[in-house]
Coordinates of C-alpha atoms in Angstrom, one line a residue:
X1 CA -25.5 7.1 -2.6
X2 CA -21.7 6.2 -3.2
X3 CA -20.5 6.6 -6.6
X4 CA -19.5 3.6 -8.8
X5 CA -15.8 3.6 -8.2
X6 CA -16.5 3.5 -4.6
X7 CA -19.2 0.8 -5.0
X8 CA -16.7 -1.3 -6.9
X9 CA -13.7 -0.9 -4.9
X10 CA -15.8 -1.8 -1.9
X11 CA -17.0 -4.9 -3.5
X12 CA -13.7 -5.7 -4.5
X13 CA -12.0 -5.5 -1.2
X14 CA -14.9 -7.2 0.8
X15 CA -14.7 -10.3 -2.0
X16 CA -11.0 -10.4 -1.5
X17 CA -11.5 -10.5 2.3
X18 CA -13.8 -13.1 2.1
X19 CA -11.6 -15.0 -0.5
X20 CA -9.1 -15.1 2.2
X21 CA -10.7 -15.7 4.8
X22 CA -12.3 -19.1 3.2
X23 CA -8.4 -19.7 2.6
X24 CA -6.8 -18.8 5.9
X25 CA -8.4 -21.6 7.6
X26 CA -7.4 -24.8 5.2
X27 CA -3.7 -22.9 4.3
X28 CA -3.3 -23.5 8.1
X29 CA -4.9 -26.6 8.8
X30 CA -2.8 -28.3 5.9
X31 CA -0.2 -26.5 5.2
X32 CA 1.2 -24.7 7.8
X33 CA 0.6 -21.3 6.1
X34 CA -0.6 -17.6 6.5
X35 CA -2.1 -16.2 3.5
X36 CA 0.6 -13.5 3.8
X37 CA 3.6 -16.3 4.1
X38 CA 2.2 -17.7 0.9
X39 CA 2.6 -14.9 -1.1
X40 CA 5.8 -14.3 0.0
X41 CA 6.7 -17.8 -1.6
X42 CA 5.0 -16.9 -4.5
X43 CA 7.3 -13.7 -4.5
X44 CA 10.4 -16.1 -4.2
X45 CA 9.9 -18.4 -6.6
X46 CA 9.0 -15.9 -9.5
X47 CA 12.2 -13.7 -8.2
X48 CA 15.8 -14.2 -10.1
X49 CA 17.3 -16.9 -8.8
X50 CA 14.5 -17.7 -6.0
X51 CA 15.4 -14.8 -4.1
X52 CA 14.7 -11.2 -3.1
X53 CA 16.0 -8.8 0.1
X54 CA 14.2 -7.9 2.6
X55 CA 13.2 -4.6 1.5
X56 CA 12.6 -5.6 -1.6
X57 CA 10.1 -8.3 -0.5
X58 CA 8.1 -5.3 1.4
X59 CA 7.7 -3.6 -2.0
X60 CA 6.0 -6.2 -3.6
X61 CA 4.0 -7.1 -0.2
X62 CA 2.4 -3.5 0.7
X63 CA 4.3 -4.3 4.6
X64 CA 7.9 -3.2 6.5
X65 CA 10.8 -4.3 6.3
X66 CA 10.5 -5.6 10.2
X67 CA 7.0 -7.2 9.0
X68 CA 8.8 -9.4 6.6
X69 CA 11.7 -10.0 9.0
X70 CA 9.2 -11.3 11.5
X71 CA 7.4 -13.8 8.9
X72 CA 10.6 -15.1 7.6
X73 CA 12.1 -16.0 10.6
X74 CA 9.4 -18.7 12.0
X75 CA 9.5 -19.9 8.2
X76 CA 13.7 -20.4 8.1
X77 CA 13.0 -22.4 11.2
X78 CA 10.3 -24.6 9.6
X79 CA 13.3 -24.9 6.9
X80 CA 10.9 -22.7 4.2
X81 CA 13.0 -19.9 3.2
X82 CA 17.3 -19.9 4.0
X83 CA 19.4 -16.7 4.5
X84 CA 22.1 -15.7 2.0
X85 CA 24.1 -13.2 2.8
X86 CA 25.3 -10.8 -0.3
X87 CA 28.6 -11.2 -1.9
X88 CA 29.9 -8.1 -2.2
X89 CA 28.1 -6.0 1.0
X90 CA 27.7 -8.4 3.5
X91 CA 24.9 -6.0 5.3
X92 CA 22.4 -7.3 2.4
X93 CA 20.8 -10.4 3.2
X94 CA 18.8 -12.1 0.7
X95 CA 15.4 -14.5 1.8
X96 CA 15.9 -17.6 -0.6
X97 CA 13.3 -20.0 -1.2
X98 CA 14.0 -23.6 -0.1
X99 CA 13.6 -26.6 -1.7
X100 CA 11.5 -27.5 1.1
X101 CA 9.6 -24.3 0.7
X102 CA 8.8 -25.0 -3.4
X103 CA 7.8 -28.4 -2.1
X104 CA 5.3 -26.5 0.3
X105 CA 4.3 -24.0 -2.3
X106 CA 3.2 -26.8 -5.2
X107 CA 1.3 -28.0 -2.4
X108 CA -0.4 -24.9 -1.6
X109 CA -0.9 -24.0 -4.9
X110 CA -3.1 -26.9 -5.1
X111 CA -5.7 -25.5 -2.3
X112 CA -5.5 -22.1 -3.6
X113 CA -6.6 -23.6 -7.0
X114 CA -9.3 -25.5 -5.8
X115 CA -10.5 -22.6 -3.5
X116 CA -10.3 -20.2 -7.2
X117 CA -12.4 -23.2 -9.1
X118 CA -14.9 -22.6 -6.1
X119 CA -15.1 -18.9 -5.9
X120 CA -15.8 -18.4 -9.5
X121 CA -17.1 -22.1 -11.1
X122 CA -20.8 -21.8 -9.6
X123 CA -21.7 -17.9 -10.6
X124 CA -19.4 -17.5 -14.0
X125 CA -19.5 -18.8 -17.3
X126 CA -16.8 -19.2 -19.6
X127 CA -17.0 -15.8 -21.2
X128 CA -17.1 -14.2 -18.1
X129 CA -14.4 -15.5 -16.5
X130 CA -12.6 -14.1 -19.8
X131 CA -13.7 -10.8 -19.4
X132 CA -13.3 -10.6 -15.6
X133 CA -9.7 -11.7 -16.1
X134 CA -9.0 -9.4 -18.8
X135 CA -10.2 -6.2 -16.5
X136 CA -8.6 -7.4 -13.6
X137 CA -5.4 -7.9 -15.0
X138 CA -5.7 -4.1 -16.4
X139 CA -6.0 -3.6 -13.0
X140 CA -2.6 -5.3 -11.5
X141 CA -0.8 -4.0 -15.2
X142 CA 2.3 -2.9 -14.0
X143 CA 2.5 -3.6 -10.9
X144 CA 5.6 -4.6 -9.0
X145 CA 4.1 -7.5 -7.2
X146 CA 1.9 -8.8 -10.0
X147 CA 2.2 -12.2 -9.9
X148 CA 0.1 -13.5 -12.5

């Protein structure tokens, strides 16, 4: 028999799957969207001035540096994200979020929300939403890609 941390962290990662796998589908359908390219949006937008290099965008993602070359490229394309290079060392370049790309966000946003409301609105009451919110958010404390 596993012990409780492992039980929980199992339970944890197979809901997450799940969660975004119930997402994937819809994010693409509608909006265009990997799960992954919307959290780098999300990263964007809550960044200092809407931006963030490449490396530092891997930080908060858990990939590579190539990884997040080869999402952001398709998504300067589709006019998502721009290029800027740095001012004074012109071998940084920054991923900017568009205005195109908090248009696509918002929208995004949206279905996320409504795929939350559905996840949690049929098995949790009020107060247990509280308290689930509360622990996991003692869980992401600190973290550099917290984005809550």
């Amino acid at each position: 028999m596993e012990d409780i941390y492992t039980t929980n962290a199992l339970r944890l990662m197979q809901s997450a799957d799940e969660f975004r796998a119930k997402l994937s589908g819809e994010f693409s359908a509608v909006h265009g969207l990997s799960v992954n390219e919307y959290f780098l949006l999300m990263h964007l937008q809550r960044a200092p001035l809407n931006r963030l290099s490449r490396v530092e965008l891997a930080k908060r993602m858990y990939v590579s540096a190539s990884t997040v070359t080869r999402m952001a490229a398709p998504m300067e394309k589709l006019g998502l994200v721009t290029r800027e290079a740095d001012i004074r060392d012109a071998r940084l370049a920054y991923v900017v979020l568009s205005k195109a790309g908090t248009i696509r966000l918002g929208e995004a946003k949206v279905t996320f929300a409504k795929h939350a409301r559905a996840a949690f609105g049929d098995r949790w009451s009020s107060a247990e939403l509280d308290s689930l919110s509360k622990l996991l958010n003692r869980l992401v404390a600190g973290t550099l890609p917290n984005l809550t």
